[in-house]
Amino acid sequence: MNLASIDITCDEAIPATEMLDLYLKQACDSCMPKGRYTGGKKPAFWWSQEIEKLREECNRTRRRVKRGRLQPDQDQRREEFGRARKELKVAIRVSKRNSWNDLLKQVEVDPWGLPYKLVTKKLVGRRPIPGLSTPGRVESIVDALFPREATIAWPPRMETHDFPAVTRTEIVELSSRIPRGKAPGPDGVPDLIVRNVARHKPEILRDIFNKCLKESVFPHRWKIAKLVLLRKGDKPLEEPSSYRPICLLNTVGKFFERLIKTRIEKQLEEAGDLDDRQYGFRKGRSTVDAIRRVLDVVEAAGSGQLYNRKLCAVVVLDVANAFNSARWPRIVKAMRDKGMPPYLVGIIESYLSDRTVVHGESSTPTTCGVPQGSVLGPLLWNIMYDELLQVDTGGNERGMSSTELVAFADDVAVVATGHTTWILETVINQALDKVAEWMMGAGLSLSVRKTEAVMLTTKRGYSQPSLSILGSRIELKESIRYLGVVLHRVLGFRAHVESAAASAQVTATALSRLMPNIGGPRQKKRSLLATVVASKLLYAAPIWGAAMAFNRNVTTLERPQRAIAIRTIMAYRTVSTAAVLVIAGMIPAHLLAWERCERYKRRHEPDAARATSEIRSETLRKWQTEWANESNGGWTRRLIQDINLWRGRKHGLLDFHITQLLSNHGCFGEYLHRIGKLDTAACVDCQEQVDDAEHVFFVCGRWWKQRRALEVEVEEDVSPDNIVSIMVEKRSNWEAVVRFVNLVQSTREHEERVRQRLRVE
């Protein structure tokens, strides 16, 4: 694209934006022609020309069998068909195996590519959702997801108003914030093109944006959204709530939204910002902070003397179709109440009006809501939702009861406390009524069916309160899931640990398909994939990390970590958890949970890097202490005495045979005898009574020449006590040990397979 040739000069905003969109679209069409989906069913991944010929031969022989039922050579025809069918099945089986091996090789190049997406079921094709092609189905879903309000007639704008002009520097700085790889809007212009235009010719966007701000106009072309419906899991196809609407907008328009968003945020900071109890869509705030705020109220109510403790209940409200239902006048009113300059209010009025959603060949105007997929939508939602957090939900001035609202995006938790059941019931029902009243005024509707409540208290011997909202009773549950964390009435996190471990185990099992013990990606790529399991295990660890004081929770959390660690180092599944984690260099999950708790506590320290380093050092010290006192993995502990030395090495990847040396689990007589594969544990080469890793690699006379050659190469006598230090000293030593171990173990494995075949015969 020749950016220097762009020349868009026009005194009005709308024609200028049309010219810019047209130029970008033509430029993209000339250098990046759009692909076309031709449809049709693709052949199976294992299909080949050889299989096609074998299939034709199989079909030919089958037809000969059917047509020659009364012929004298019928038996011969059946034999030919049987051979042809067998050859076809064998060819398909071999092709599938080879295709899978080729797929595993791709992990080495791109760990998050096609193989990862396949095993984690993240591969989304262009196949249509079943039932959407039914006449009127899409229209009914759109009508339900995008409710209609009366058309808004905004007050007339002033002809001129003051506003800080957009500068060239501002455009260049904002260009670095354009995310990469986002789906383009209806014009098909990708983010890369807009980023390059903003960097090399920022004056074009600057002039157009200034004209839009001057005229308080958000161009209609940038308000047309292409609708994409995503099905939520396996929910019923006929229910509109089973779909998540994603609105794809033009990238240039979203760039303009980003500029407006920056200015609104600056005004909010000068005016005192939003309420502290809103944690969604805000920098430096997370779900952990929101959950922590809820639990602070719970812990305060349950602390102190028994007679002074309070009952506490948490009600989690669900807003149905929240972002598509917010009323535009409430958003604009909230902006005026925040003291926004007139030019920002005017551009938001234009931004919210005359919006259109395009689905297929049809289009539907929208009259409320903030577009999902937009840049401004989350901020406008927070500005409107801030009014809810200012609502006086009640509470007793003498401290007998209290209520607090905690919001994360559209999720609202009502936390109420009271000394008695009657007080708690009264104050929380009053709070729920006020919240429901505000929701109705904002055009939002609560999903009573999805509203959940739980009692979180240390008091005993109380009666259950009766909670209701909008005339419907709210059932108190044993536990609820709030922002991904399971809150149980017992005030423990065992239920959450078990839930997180179960989810991580599913992921570990799926990823294990990409990590066979023989072949597949190297250890470095395996370790990278293993971080997915750790991320699932440790979500919101600062909240539940204290639960690791109980051994049952520690054991539960380590199961999925052990499963993925075994695959990472290509170990036998009988290796102990402590040993496999040390060999893999994976810090145990319970220590990682403790580490995240400490980092969360010290997150506001001025020297964050120093705090992180100190916490990691303490984590490794704890791990070293546990390893020294571990009852299992004695052989591994003898080899790897210093965890820091092992994890801190700059070279050396593990493989199937090196892991056998480090774990003492593999093709050894003692191990095979222990699992019932051999009748004796003696060495088949020298008849030593115990054939284990120490005997094979450091004692057995059969391998004395290879062992001596290794010692000459590393310039040191090798023994179980120094083999690891020799390996980590330098890369050449590591490679020498790997060659020695691979030679010994591959030879022994081949001979053992031969002996097993002879025993079977």
Short mmCIF file of C-alpha atoms in Angstrom, two decimals, residues 50-51 53-59 61-62 77-95 97:
data_model
loop_
_atom_site.label_atom_id
_atom_site.label_comp_id
_atom_site.label_asym_id
_atom_site.label_seq_id
_atom_site.Cartn_x
_atom_site.Cartn_y
_atom_site.Cartn_z
CA GLU A 50 -3.26 -45.17 -2.56
CA ILE A 51 -6.29 -45.57 -0.29
CA LYS A 53 -7.22 -47.15 -5.39
CA LEU A 54 -7.55 -49.77 -2.65
CA ARG A 55 -11.11 -48.65 -2.01
CA GLU A 56 -11.96 -48.98 -5.70
CA GLU A 57 -10.47 -52.47 -5.71
CA CYS A 58 -12.40 -53.37 -2.54
CA ASN A 59 -15.67 -52.15 -4.07
CA THR A 61 -14.33 -57.34 -5.51
CA ARG A 62 -17.43 -56.81 -3.36
CA ARG A 77 -14.26 -64.29 -5.04
CA ARG A 78 -14.91 -64.09 -1.30
CA GLU A 79 -11.21 -64.60 -0.57
CA GLU A 80 -10.28 -61.85 -2.99
CA PHE A 81 -12.77 -59.50 -1.37
CA GLY A 82 -11.45 -60.39 2.09
CA ARG A 83 -7.87 -59.66 1.06
CA ALA A 84 -8.86 -56.38 -0.58
CA ARG A 85 -10.86 -55.27 2.46
CA LYS A 86 -7.99 -56.18 4.80
CA GLU A 87 -5.49 -54.25 2.68
CA LEU A 88 -7.79 -51.23 2.74
CA LYS A 89 -8.21 -51.36 6.53
CA VAL A 90 -4.47 -51.74 7.06
CA ALA A 91 -3.72 -48.84 4.71
CA ILE A 92 -6.25 -46.63 6.50
CA ARG A 93 -4.84 -47.56 9.90
CA VAL A 94 -1.27 -46.85 8.78
CA SER A 95 -2.31 -43.55 7.17
CA ARG A 97 -1.05 -43.27 12.43
#
